[in-house]
Amino acid sequence: MKFVISREALLKPLQLVAGVVERRQTLPVLSNVLLVAEGDHLSLTGTDLEVELVGRAKLEQPSVAGSITVPARKLMDICKSLPDGSMIEFDVQEQKLVLRSGRSRFTLSTLPASEFPSVEDSPQAFELTLAQQQLKRLIDRTSFAMAQQDVRYYLNGMLLEVVQGRVRMVATDGHRLATCACDAEVNPAEKIQVIIPRKGVLELVRLISDPEAPLRMLIGSNHIRAHVGDFVFTSKLVDGRFPDYERVVPRNGNKTLLADRQELRTVLQRAAILSNEKYRGVRLLLNPGQLQVFANNPEQEEAEESLLVDYDSENMEIGFNVTYLLDVLNVVGEEQVKIILSDPNSSVLVQEAEDTDSLYVVMPMRL
Amino acid sequence: MAELLPWQQSIWQQVIARHEQGRLPHALLLNGPEGVGKRQFAEYMSAWFLCSAQQRTPCGQCRSCMLLGHGSHPDRIVIVPEGAQGTIKVDAIRQVSEFSAETAQQGNGKVVLVQNADRLNVQAANALLKNLEEPPARTLFVLWSAHFTRLMPTIRSRCQQLAFSLPATEDSQKWLVQQCVSADQFPQLLNIARGSPLKALEYHEANLLQVWDEWQQQLIGLQAGRVSVSELAELWKNRQTGMILSWLSDWISEAVKQMMGAAHSTTGLFQPELLSAAIATARASEWLAFYEKLNVLRVQLDGTANLNPSLALEMILIEWSRLMRTSSRSRVDGKPVRN
């Protein structure tokens, strides 16, 4: 294998791909990046077995084709430290990779490409195309509700659901649930549901750079693969059944509260300061036209806030973990937020006043 | 490339037959004495399970087989005992839970191998039980252990057991010859290894025949007063204590057998002078009590009990000397015991 590439063309994909490679690896080959030269293209692959990222770079001149793996971090450090605009020549000689650039020469150890566990295309994958911003919106609006290291492993990820004409994402940690949907030109034979692991979701959204550009996704039985610009991102799936989110969304709410999102958010943020640091409980007192928020902590410190809202049902007192409410208020976009309640022991529905694409369910807290 | 040992063919055929009838369970427990190739069998089975060719044997050509050959297959996890105590801790099993929660990376299912499953500590065993009870799809668990009765009964009951026994002597000898063990050595090696061919090979490679001669010479030295109990305990401590103690236990059982009038089953293995000195006491009951004590101690040394090996060895050696002395005192025919 032999090729020449400019430092700039290599560095961007290399940095992203090396970002996937974990420092602490049990298998030596996983700390390496796979380089495949073919024609005038170079592809770089990094994996931590959970997610895989393939980047592509253009070569100045046709290469001598071949594939090899080299230590990712060292290769990146070398490329970063070379001067701007330098050309780097890669040459594999007797199981070593020789890098030449100007008057520098480096020899890196290698492992054969056949040792590298890259993911091959799965044959019966379902394909769908979204605008990058659509996917970003779906993820941004829901990812905060994913569980972290829960024993219910299927909650440590996000449900991606594809039905006729619609793509939906759902995340829940058992205390709150977030879901967001968008229209898409899809036509699956039957409903598709897969769970993308937490890490896969967070890495995928990092790749989105051009909101208008399309993003092609392939959903297989073991993997989800996304073609984003020059990158191909692959994540394993969580092998489990996601809870039926439709049963969690409360339908029996009879009291509606409309409030200004920013105002409510700042009120809650201030009250949160004096809430119990562990349980983060706040008490909401709903009166016609007015919402009062109370918080206190074990040190007997108290916060009291009130806010004018649009509410005309009977008085009600309900407790919440304030973080759950704030998380929702941080991601929704509109001016007005609508909260639908039924009684102090039932979960509430939070959504934007106009837009019903996103739904948030928050469990109350007994105070 | 994982290979079956020649004496495992029939058991492999059983596994394949079960698979073809759709009766292969999600979890197998391989039990049998040390050194009969349980690990090799488990490795072979995982290669077969992960192989893309889906034949009766792993093909050795496909990508899965290649990755396994390089030891970088992402869909196989091997849990081995760790640390000074040699136990499997719960952190290792948590890895298994994470591993089994996600889909296979290469798409041919996943394999979890647990070596020396009897070394699971309580928390780890309970954590593993969770995985065994609700196994994810297309995931094969293979546990193996030489002391499977020490495993939690709940784990045992969730695995189908495959029993491995010692191969016939001819099979072992054929195999040992293939492994380049010279023909005049293997009968003795096999005897020392209690019929286990893999152990015999290991002993051969570690040149243990010499150690075998030494330890009996050392005992003779102890009896003659040339070496003290504490010196000998110190010497043995640096060797594999467990191995020497198991030899000693074999030695006692041989002595008791001969006292009871059994034929010389393992002629040439033990120093006759030392054996006859022990036999001369004709106190089988005392030797048997000692044998019991020794075996209890071996289990303790092997387990997680925090025993001081030097003290344990000293205790055994003092007891041994006492028994041997009784023998010389109680002799009636007046023949000298020591040469």
XYZ file of C-alpha atoms in Angstrom:
706
model
C 0.000 0.000 0.000
C 1.335 3.416 -0.925
C -0.282 6.838 -1.269
C 0.229 10.540 -0.781
C -2.246 12.783 1.001
C -2.287 16.354 2.209
C -2.266 16.907 5.952
C -5.529 18.865 5.856
C -7.418 16.251 3.857
C -6.396 13.568 6.318
C -6.677 15.402 9.597
C -10.410 16.080 9.790
C -11.626 12.540 9.148
C -8.768 11.133 11.200
C -9.673 13.235 14.239
C -13.310 12.207 14.120
C -12.515 8.550 13.550
C -9.878 8.507 16.292
C -12.481 10.021 18.609
C -14.402 6.751 18.469
C -11.330 4.718 19.363
C -11.158 4.297 23.111
C -7.858 4.655 24.901
C -8.441 1.752 27.223
C -8.792 -1.268 25.018
C -8.807 -4.942 25.742
C -7.991 -5.932 22.186
C -4.850 -4.308 20.783
C -6.329 -3.957 17.303
C -9.114 -1.717 18.637
C -6.695 1.075 19.421
C -5.790 1.062 15.746
C -7.424 2.747 12.806
C -8.009 0.775 9.635
C -6.677 2.470 6.491
C -7.920 1.254 3.123
C -6.555 2.868 -0.018
C -8.390 2.276 -3.259
C -8.078 4.357 -6.422
C -8.001 7.988 -5.405
C -9.791 7.437 -2.110
C -8.650 6.577 1.350
C -11.074 5.293 3.946
C -10.369 5.324 7.668
C -12.246 3.153 10.164
C -12.259 3.319 13.941
C -14.355 1.202 16.294
C -14.884 0.498 19.961
C -17.092 -2.500 19.030
C -20.206 -0.583 20.045
C -19.961 2.133 17.417
C -17.928 2.300 14.247
C -17.053 5.337 12.168
C -15.722 5.274 8.632
C -14.325 8.490 7.177
C -13.241 9.138 3.613
C -10.492 11.342 2.279
C -9.487 12.170 -1.260
C -6.000 11.364 -2.451
C -3.998 13.694 -4.675
C -2.981 10.920 -7.020
C -4.014 7.304 -7.520
C -2.674 5.009 -4.834
C -1.217 1.548 -4.733
C -4.247 -0.196 -3.238
C -4.040 -1.994 0.091
C -5.234 -2.045 3.676
C -3.511 -1.951 7.053
C -4.205 -0.896 10.648
C -2.000 1.514 12.621
C -2.221 3.052 16.117
C -4.848 5.766 15.808
C -3.650 8.181 18.433
C -0.037 8.158 17.355
C -0.961 8.655 13.714
C -3.183 11.564 14.668
C -0.549 13.180 16.878
C 1.997 12.939 14.081
C -0.352 14.466 11.516
C -1.369 17.236 13.891
C 2.179 18.218 14.636
C 3.310 18.395 11.015
C 3.302 21.928 9.507
C 0.240 23.223 7.648
C -0.014 22.274 4.020
C 2.487 19.434 4.160
C 2.071 16.367 2.018
C 2.380 13.016 3.763
C 3.489 9.868 2.013
C 2.281 6.554 3.417
C 4.195 3.437 2.523
C 3.803 -0.050 4.003
C 7.069 -1.962 4.163
C 7.437 -5.305 5.894
C 4.577 -4.882 8.387
C 5.613 -1.335 9.208
C 4.036 1.879 8.037
C 6.567 4.459 6.939
C 5.367 8.085 6.898
C 7.428 10.670 5.079
C 6.776 14.372 4.965
C 9.437 16.946 4.069
C 12.436 15.991 6.146
C 10.478 13.939 8.689
C 10.208 10.194 8.688
C 8.179 8.019 11.035
C 7.848 4.259 11.239
C 4.680 2.958 12.891
C 3.850 -0.571 13.969
C 0.893 -2.188 12.231
C -1.543 -5.055 12.574
C -3.056 -6.801 9.550
C -6.409 -5.511 8.319
C -7.906 -8.996 8.636
C -7.712 -8.652 12.427
C -9.879 -5.572 12.410
C -13.516 -6.249 13.363
C -15.266 -3.927 10.957
C -18.980 -4.244 10.297
C -20.109 -5.336 6.879
C -23.313 -4.131 5.237
C -26.263 -6.182 6.379
C -28.275 -7.460 3.437
C -31.884 -6.844 4.459
C -31.569 -3.365 5.854
C -34.429 -0.916 5.681
C -33.414 2.351 4.136
C -34.713 5.807 4.936
C -33.575 9.320 4.187
C -34.060 12.342 6.405
C -32.656 15.830 6.344
C -29.812 16.057 8.842
C -31.687 18.732 10.762
C -34.732 16.497 11.085
C -32.695 13.812 12.765
C -30.924 16.355 14.912
C -34.246 17.738 16.078
C -35.518 14.260 16.922
C -32.446 13.496 18.970
C -32.008 16.894 20.616
C -35.558 16.919 21.828
C -35.516 13.472 23.380
C -31.992 12.299 24.223
C -31.947 13.924 27.691
C -34.520 11.396 28.915
C -32.400 8.317 28.150
C -31.444 6.262 31.181
C -27.820 5.905 32.182
C -26.519 2.502 33.244
C -29.954 1.333 34.260
C -30.292 -2.394 34.938
C -33.213 -2.271 32.551
C -30.667 -2.202 29.759
C -33.281 -1.450 27.092
C -33.761 1.996 28.651
C -30.098 2.923 28.114
C -30.864 3.939 24.599
C -33.430 5.459 22.351
C -36.257 3.850 20.468
C -36.393 4.612 16.765
C -39.776 3.810 15.296
C -40.642 3.934 11.622
C -44.246 3.686 10.483
C -45.909 4.721 7.274
C -44.912 8.341 6.648
C -43.479 8.981 10.102
C -40.281 8.557 12.042
C -40.385 8.762 15.812
C -37.860 8.675 18.611
C -38.683 7.828 22.221
C -36.487 7.939 25.310
C -37.390 7.204 28.899
C -35.658 6.440 32.171
C -38.768 5.256 33.972
C -39.474 8.634 35.606
C -40.034 10.727 32.527
C -40.489 10.094 28.864
C -39.725 12.191 25.817
C -40.842 11.545 22.289
C -40.625 13.459 19.072
C -41.778 12.563 15.581
C -41.345 13.945 12.104
C -42.878 13.272 8.714
C -40.776 11.381 6.228
C -41.219 9.605 2.966
C -41.042 6.092 4.305
C -43.153 3.107 3.624
C -42.149 0.106 5.697
C -44.057 -3.141 5.283
C -44.649 -3.216 9.016
C -43.727 -1.061 11.974
C -39.986 -1.007 12.579
C -38.716 -0.552 16.118
C -35.056 -0.603 17.103
C -33.231 0.660 20.185
C -30.069 2.645 19.509
C -27.700 2.523 22.504
C -26.936 5.718 24.365
C -23.443 6.045 23.022
C -24.619 5.525 19.460
C -27.160 8.324 19.773
C -24.687 10.795 21.233
C -22.001 10.022 18.658
C -24.438 10.182 15.765
C -25.683 13.640 16.619
C -22.097 14.902 16.823
C -21.570 14.079 13.171
C -24.336 16.339 11.932
C -22.703 19.318 10.325
C -24.824 20.402 7.372
C -28.484 20.795 8.463
C -29.890 20.905 4.928
C -28.039 17.911 3.555
C -29.750 14.534 3.419
C -28.820 11.700 5.721
C -29.287 8.126 4.604
C -30.006 5.583 7.317
C -29.953 1.809 7.047
C -31.706 -0.146 9.755
C -30.621 -3.770 9.921
C -31.356 -6.484 12.428
C -28.077 -5.973 14.296
C -26.987 -2.478 13.363
C -28.067 0.951 12.391
C -25.888 2.639 9.824
C -26.019 6.310 8.873
C -24.340 7.940 5.900
C -23.640 11.506 6.988
C -21.648 13.533 4.481
C -18.317 11.818 4.012
C -18.808 9.589 7.026
C -20.475 6.250 7.575
C -21.535 5.757 11.154
C -22.592 2.351 12.484
C -23.928 1.473 15.892
C -24.953 -1.816 17.405
C -28.498 -2.041 18.677
C -29.849 -2.902 22.079
C -31.259 -6.409 22.059
C -34.504 -5.939 23.933
C -38.064 -4.683 23.932
C -38.729 -1.045 24.592
C -41.716 -0.236 26.838
C -44.898 0.613 24.989
C -44.696 4.398 25.100
C -48.276 4.926 23.967
C -49.553 3.388 27.165
C -47.420 5.762 29.196
C -48.766 8.953 27.630
C -51.655 10.097 29.879
C -54.945 10.595 28.045
C -57.182 11.524 30.943
C -55.839 15.001 31.749
C -58.669 17.472 32.362
C -56.789 20.532 33.607
C -54.720 22.612 31.235
C -52.108 25.124 32.205
C -50.578 27.473 29.654
C -47.446 29.372 30.641
C -44.657 31.338 29.083
C -41.802 28.925 28.652
C -38.960 31.271 29.540
C -40.724 32.685 32.563
C -41.638 29.283 33.905
C -38.119 28.090 33.325
C -36.473 30.929 35.238
C -38.980 30.577 38.069
C -38.211 26.890 38.387
C -34.476 27.484 38.131
C -34.569 29.914 41.021
C -36.747 27.674 43.148
C -34.470 24.737 42.391
C -31.588 26.390 44.233
C -33.201 25.688 47.585
C -34.683 22.310 46.778
C -33.329 19.129 48.359
C -30.062 18.463 46.545
C -30.747 14.778 46.255
C -34.422 14.575 45.439
C -34.804 18.006 43.822
C -38.451 18.223 44.825
C -40.535 21.359 44.263
C -44.170 21.913 45.098
C -46.440 23.513 42.492
C -49.640 25.153 43.691
C -52.090 25.812 40.894
C -54.729 28.498 41.391
C -56.869 30.015 38.682
C -54.625 32.462 36.828
C -51.621 31.856 39.059
C -48.944 29.259 39.666
C -46.978 29.229 42.910
C -43.759 27.267 43.292
C -42.330 26.272 46.670
C -39.085 24.557 47.499
C -37.325 23.790 50.729
C -34.324 21.765 51.807
C -33.208 19.902 54.931
C -31.533 23.092 56.194
C -35.028 24.644 56.453
C -34.263 27.166 53.726
C -37.213 28.046 51.563
C -37.958 29.482 48.153
C -41.287 30.851 47.066
C -42.119 32.003 43.547
C -45.273 32.889 41.742
C -46.124 33.382 38.127
C -49.177 34.447 36.134
C -50.437 31.617 33.992
C -53.465 30.684 31.972
C -55.286 28.175 34.180
C -58.948 27.990 35.080
C -59.602 24.650 36.735
C -59.848 24.000 40.484
C -56.925 24.481 42.864
C -54.377 21.709 42.932
C -51.065 20.932 44.585
C -48.520 18.679 42.900
C -44.853 17.889 43.458
C -42.124 17.334 40.867
C -38.467 16.643 40.531
C -37.583 20.073 39.210
C -34.801 18.721 36.995
C -37.301 16.739 34.969
C -39.403 19.826 34.294
C -36.366 21.955 33.486
C -34.989 19.357 31.079
C -38.204 19.581 29.097
C -38.377 23.373 29.185
C -34.791 23.532 27.954
C -35.454 21.618 24.756
C -38.871 22.778 23.600
C -38.856 25.738 21.262
C -42.074 27.700 21.336
C -43.006 30.685 23.489
C -45.875 28.969 25.241
C -45.814 25.615 26.931
C -48.869 23.569 27.735
C -49.102 21.307 30.786
C -52.015 18.884 31.038
C -52.737 17.439 34.475
C -55.381 15.271 36.060
C -54.554 14.716 39.752
C -51.496 14.958 42.038
C -50.725 11.250 41.736
C -50.880 10.933 37.960
C -48.251 11.773 35.415
C -48.570 15.004 33.496
C -48.170 15.747 29.835
C -45.995 18.662 28.755
C -45.972 19.936 25.207
C -45.660 23.021 23.108
C -48.849 25.038 22.805
C -49.104 24.767 19.031
C -46.857 21.963 17.929
C -47.802 18.453 18.939
C -44.844 16.621 17.383
C -43.069 16.441 20.712
C -44.619 14.974 23.834
C -43.132 14.837 27.303
C -44.462 12.827 30.205
C -43.256 13.573 33.735
C -44.141 11.552 36.804
C -45.072 13.641 39.846
C -43.356 13.263 43.193
C -45.069 12.676 46.496
C -43.910 15.397 48.872
C -7.789 -22.074 14.941
C -9.659 -24.013 17.574
C -9.438 -27.783 17.215
C -11.179 -30.660 18.891
C -9.100 -33.156 20.774
C -9.394 -36.629 19.250
C -11.325 -38.112 22.183
C -13.962 -35.388 21.981
C -15.390 -36.391 18.613
C -18.298 -38.374 19.997
C -19.355 -35.677 22.417
C -19.154 -33.166 19.586
C -21.425 -35.360 17.488
C -23.911 -35.336 20.372
C -23.858 -31.544 20.463
C -24.361 -31.277 16.721
C -27.196 -33.789 16.854
C -28.883 -31.730 19.539
C -28.402 -28.622 17.462
C -29.921 -30.238 14.407
C -32.956 -31.254 16.404
C -33.221 -27.672 17.607
C -32.547 -28.796 21.152
C -29.284 -27.013 21.805
C -29.752 -25.015 25.004
C -28.605 -21.449 25.525
C -26.256 -22.486 28.309
C -23.944 -25.455 28.674
C -21.897 -26.506 31.645
C -18.931 -28.677 30.776
C -17.844 -30.717 33.743
C -15.043 -33.168 34.112
C -11.603 -33.509 35.668
C -8.812 -31.093 34.919
C -6.843 -31.567 31.754
C -9.368 -33.350 29.551
C -9.799 -30.398 27.195
C -12.938 -28.624 28.372
C -11.501 -25.255 27.363
C -10.544 -26.548 23.917
C -14.042 -27.888 23.502
C -15.593 -24.581 24.559
C -13.346 -22.676 22.152
C -14.210 -25.052 19.351
C -17.872 -24.732 20.105
C -17.718 -20.933 20.086
C -15.871 -20.998 16.747
C -18.593 -23.212 15.339
C -21.373 -21.042 16.765
C -19.917 -17.840 15.365
C -18.890 -19.283 11.999
C -20.763 -17.842 9.021
C -20.691 -21.093 7.085
C -23.135 -22.787 9.518
C -21.786 -26.277 8.953
C -21.087 -29.075 11.369
C -17.607 -27.759 12.016
C -16.171 -24.249 11.924
C -15.011 -23.520 8.377
C -11.830 -21.665 9.281
C -12.213 -19.473 6.194
C -14.937 -16.947 6.923
C -14.438 -13.574 8.505
C -15.643 -14.768 11.903
C -13.164 -17.628 11.917
C -10.377 -15.265 10.848
C -11.189 -12.803 13.613
C -11.329 -15.621 16.153
C -7.969 -16.838 14.922
C -6.517 -13.398 15.602
C -8.263 -13.251 18.963
C -10.135 -10.105 17.979
C -13.649 -11.402 17.528
C -16.025 -8.789 18.926
C -18.908 -11.134 19.694
C -17.108 -13.441 22.069
C -16.288 -12.649 25.648
C -14.143 -14.868 27.856
C -14.342 -14.587 31.629
C -11.376 -15.993 33.530
C -10.630 -15.964 37.273
C -8.482 -13.032 38.275
C -6.425 -11.677 41.127
C -4.417 -13.361 43.857
C -7.438 -15.347 44.989
C -8.316 -16.417 41.491
C -11.983 -15.561 41.667
C -14.440 -14.210 39.135
C -15.791 -10.955 40.476
C -19.043 -9.220 39.795
C -17.448 -6.514 37.643
C -16.492 -9.111 35.085
C -20.039 -10.411 34.987
C -21.407 -6.879 34.612
C -19.395 -6.739 31.400
C -21.227 -9.851 30.326
C -24.564 -8.177 31.019
C -23.618 -5.172 28.922
C -22.275 -7.415 26.228
C -25.386 -9.524 26.050
C -27.719 -6.518 26.072
C -26.456 -5.366 22.684
C -26.743 -7.017 19.308
C -23.893 -8.997 17.816
C -21.367 -6.893 15.954
C -20.659 -9.428 13.235
C -24.211 -10.694 13.158
C -23.723 -14.413 13.877
C -24.796 -14.413 17.497
C -22.716 -13.987 20.620
C -20.790 -16.324 22.878
C -19.975 -15.971 26.562
C -17.309 -18.332 27.899
C -16.756 -18.714 31.631
C -13.602 -20.567 32.582
C -13.441 -22.305 35.987
C -17.012 -21.372 36.730
C -16.633 -22.698 40.291
C -14.524 -19.605 40.982
C -17.478 -17.252 40.622
C -17.973 -15.418 43.884
C -21.481 -15.124 45.292
C -22.285 -11.731 43.793
C -20.853 -12.681 40.433
C -22.758 -15.954 40.409
C -26.014 -14.160 41.129
C -25.314 -11.599 38.439
C -24.566 -14.350 35.943
C -27.740 -16.114 36.976
C -29.729 -13.090 35.798
C -28.213 -13.507 32.351
C -28.795 -17.237 32.300
C -32.384 -16.830 33.341
C -33.297 -14.306 30.687
C -30.901 -15.087 27.908
C -30.808 -12.724 24.946
C -31.507 -14.140 21.510
C -28.752 -15.990 19.641
C -26.409 -16.023 22.611
C -24.583 -19.110 23.798
C -23.182 -19.422 27.308
C -20.529 -22.059 27.882
C -19.284 -22.574 31.435
C -16.762 -25.134 32.465
C -15.393 -26.379 35.717
C -13.509 -29.289 37.197
C -15.436 -28.893 40.457
C -18.920 -28.199 39.231
C -20.505 -29.209 42.530
C -19.052 -26.038 44.024
C -21.208 -23.990 41.677
C -24.442 -22.506 42.936
C -27.223 -25.042 42.400
C -29.314 -22.360 40.723
C -26.630 -21.891 38.078
C -26.212 -25.616 37.599
C -29.920 -26.045 37.094
C -30.008 -23.431 34.346
C -27.311 -25.070 32.271
C -27.385 -28.342 30.427
C -24.453 -30.390 31.565
C -21.989 -32.134 29.327
C -19.801 -34.611 31.156
C -16.199 -35.035 30.061
C -14.310 -38.060 31.261
C -10.678 -39.066 31.026
C -9.831 -40.505 27.615
C -8.773 -44.111 27.321
C -5.059 -44.614 27.928
C -4.453 -45.622 24.287
C -6.097 -42.426 23.049
C -4.028 -40.342 25.416
C -0.845 -42.111 24.414
C -1.547 -41.671 20.718
C -2.145 -38.006 21.257
C 0.923 -37.553 23.444
C 3.092 -39.171 20.798
C 1.725 -36.663 18.291
C 2.716 -33.919 20.709
C 6.274 -35.280 20.636
C 6.420 -36.805 24.086
C 8.962 -39.594 23.939
C 7.495 -43.052 24.271
C 9.470 -44.023 27.354
C 8.196 -41.036 29.306
C 4.497 -40.922 28.746
C 3.318 -43.873 30.862
C 4.897 -42.280 33.886
C 3.721 -38.783 32.950
C 0.186 -40.021 32.442
C 0.286 -41.743 35.805
C 1.485 -38.636 37.573
C -1.194 -36.624 35.786
C -3.829 -39.172 36.886
C -4.587 -40.077 33.312
C -5.140 -36.574 32.026
C -3.288 -36.148 28.726
C -3.237 -32.323 28.713
C -1.739 -32.274 32.179
C 0.769 -34.932 31.176
C 1.854 -32.703 28.317
C 2.056 -29.725 30.626
C 4.186 -31.707 33.063
C 6.372 -32.800 30.196
C 6.865 -29.225 29.031
C 7.592 -28.006 32.542
C 9.996 -30.934 32.981
C 8.147 -32.129 36.043
C 9.438 -35.684 35.943
C 12.492 -34.357 37.675
C 10.379 -32.569 40.290
C 8.486 -35.806 40.756
C 11.669 -37.632 41.689
C 12.771 -34.768 43.882
C 9.753 -34.497 46.115
C 9.995 -38.103 47.179
C 13.714 -37.760 47.748
C 12.909 -34.749 49.882
C 10.452 -36.783 51.930
C 13.083 -39.449 52.414
C 15.420 -36.678 53.500
C 12.835 -35.448 55.964
C 12.407 -38.872 57.407
C 16.168 -39.306 57.710
C 16.416 -35.958 59.433
C 18.582 -34.443 56.693
C 16.086 -31.670 56.142
C 13.771 -30.001 58.644
C 10.037 -29.565 58.324
C 10.274 -25.791 57.943
C 13.018 -26.026 55.301
C 11.004 -28.438 53.242
C 7.821 -26.374 53.653
C 9.722 -23.369 52.377
C 10.988 -25.344 49.379
C 7.543 -26.613 48.478
C 5.844 -23.296 48.952
C 7.698 -21.878 45.987
C 6.638 -24.758 43.847
C 2.990 -25.273 43.046
C 1.796 -26.167 46.520
C -1.476 -27.577 45.245
C 0.304 -29.886 42.838
C 2.649 -31.364 45.440
C -0.187 -31.824 47.904
C -2.232 -33.646 45.292
C 0.757 -35.910 44.671
C 1.065 -36.537 48.361
C -2.580 -37.431 48.500
C -2.079 -39.873 45.615
C 0.845 -41.320 47.478
C -1.233 -41.948 50.615
C -4.033 -43.505 48.638
C -1.515 -45.796 46.929
C -0.059 -46.756 50.325
C -3.486 -47.493 51.785
C -4.453 -49.514 48.730
C -1.389 -51.654 49.104
C -2.052 -52.096 52.822
C -5.479 -53.363 51.897
C -3.828 -55.853 49.619
C -4.441 -54.217 46.252
C -2.115 -55.049 43.413
C 0.613 -52.561 42.605
C -1.446 -50.445 40.270
C 1.074 -47.771 39.517
C 4.260 -49.668 39.764
C 7.379 -47.658 39.363
C 5.673 -44.409 40.125
C 6.434 -44.080 43.790
C 9.690 -44.755 45.554
C 9.211 -48.276 46.910
C 11.263 -47.700 50.034
C 9.108 -44.775 51.143
C 5.920 -46.644 50.366
C 6.956 -49.757 52.190
C 7.902 -47.678 55.198
C 4.410 -46.275 55.259
C 2.831 -49.660 54.671
C 4.824 -51.163 57.496
C 2.693 -49.331 60.046
C -0.356 -51.274 58.904
C -2.443 -48.483 60.325
C -4.649 -47.705 57.424
C -7.146 -45.865 59.596
C -4.563 -43.318 60.672
C -3.365 -42.804 57.137
C -6.934 -42.403 55.963
C -7.603 -39.790 58.632
C -4.517 -37.962 57.438
C -5.718 -38.309 53.852
C -9.026 -36.689 54.811
C -7.256 -33.857 56.559
C -4.983 -33.304 53.590
C -7.877 -33.161 51.166
C -9.819 -30.696 53.303
C -6.736 -28.521 53.366
C -6.327 -28.787 49.615
C -9.869 -27.570 49.063
C -9.219 -24.681 51.438
C -5.971 -23.737 49.744
C -7.714 -23.926 46.408
C -10.653 -21.822 47.521
C -10.861 -18.335 48.841
C -9.930 -19.206 52.438
C -7.008 -17.048 53.436
C -4.586 -19.760 54.436
C -0.870 -19.306 54.985
C 0.636 -21.915 52.641
C 3.864 -22.298 54.643
C 2.006 -23.026 57.857
C -0.358 -25.401 56.099
C 2.564 -27.267 54.557
C 4.385 -27.435 57.878
C 1.318 -28.851 59.533
C 1.017 -31.526 56.881
C 4.699 -32.395 57.046
C 4.721 -32.629 60.851
C 1.726 -34.914 60.736
C 3.369 -36.983 58.021
C 6.597 -37.359 60.003
C 4.626 -38.352 63.068
C 2.847 -41.102 61.165
C 6.088 -42.307 59.634
C 7.730 -42.389 63.053
C 4.873 -44.360 64.494
C 5.499 -46.793 61.746
C 9.148 -47.335 62.595
C 8.364 -47.678 66.329
C 5.542 -50.088 65.863
C 7.434 -52.356 63.564
C 7.529 -55.916 64.807
C 9.886 -57.704 62.459
C 12.809 -55.438 63.283
C 13.763 -54.750 59.684
C 15.294 -51.317 59.348
C 13.047 -48.846 57.670
C 15.723 -46.517 56.452
C 18.359 -47.659 54.087
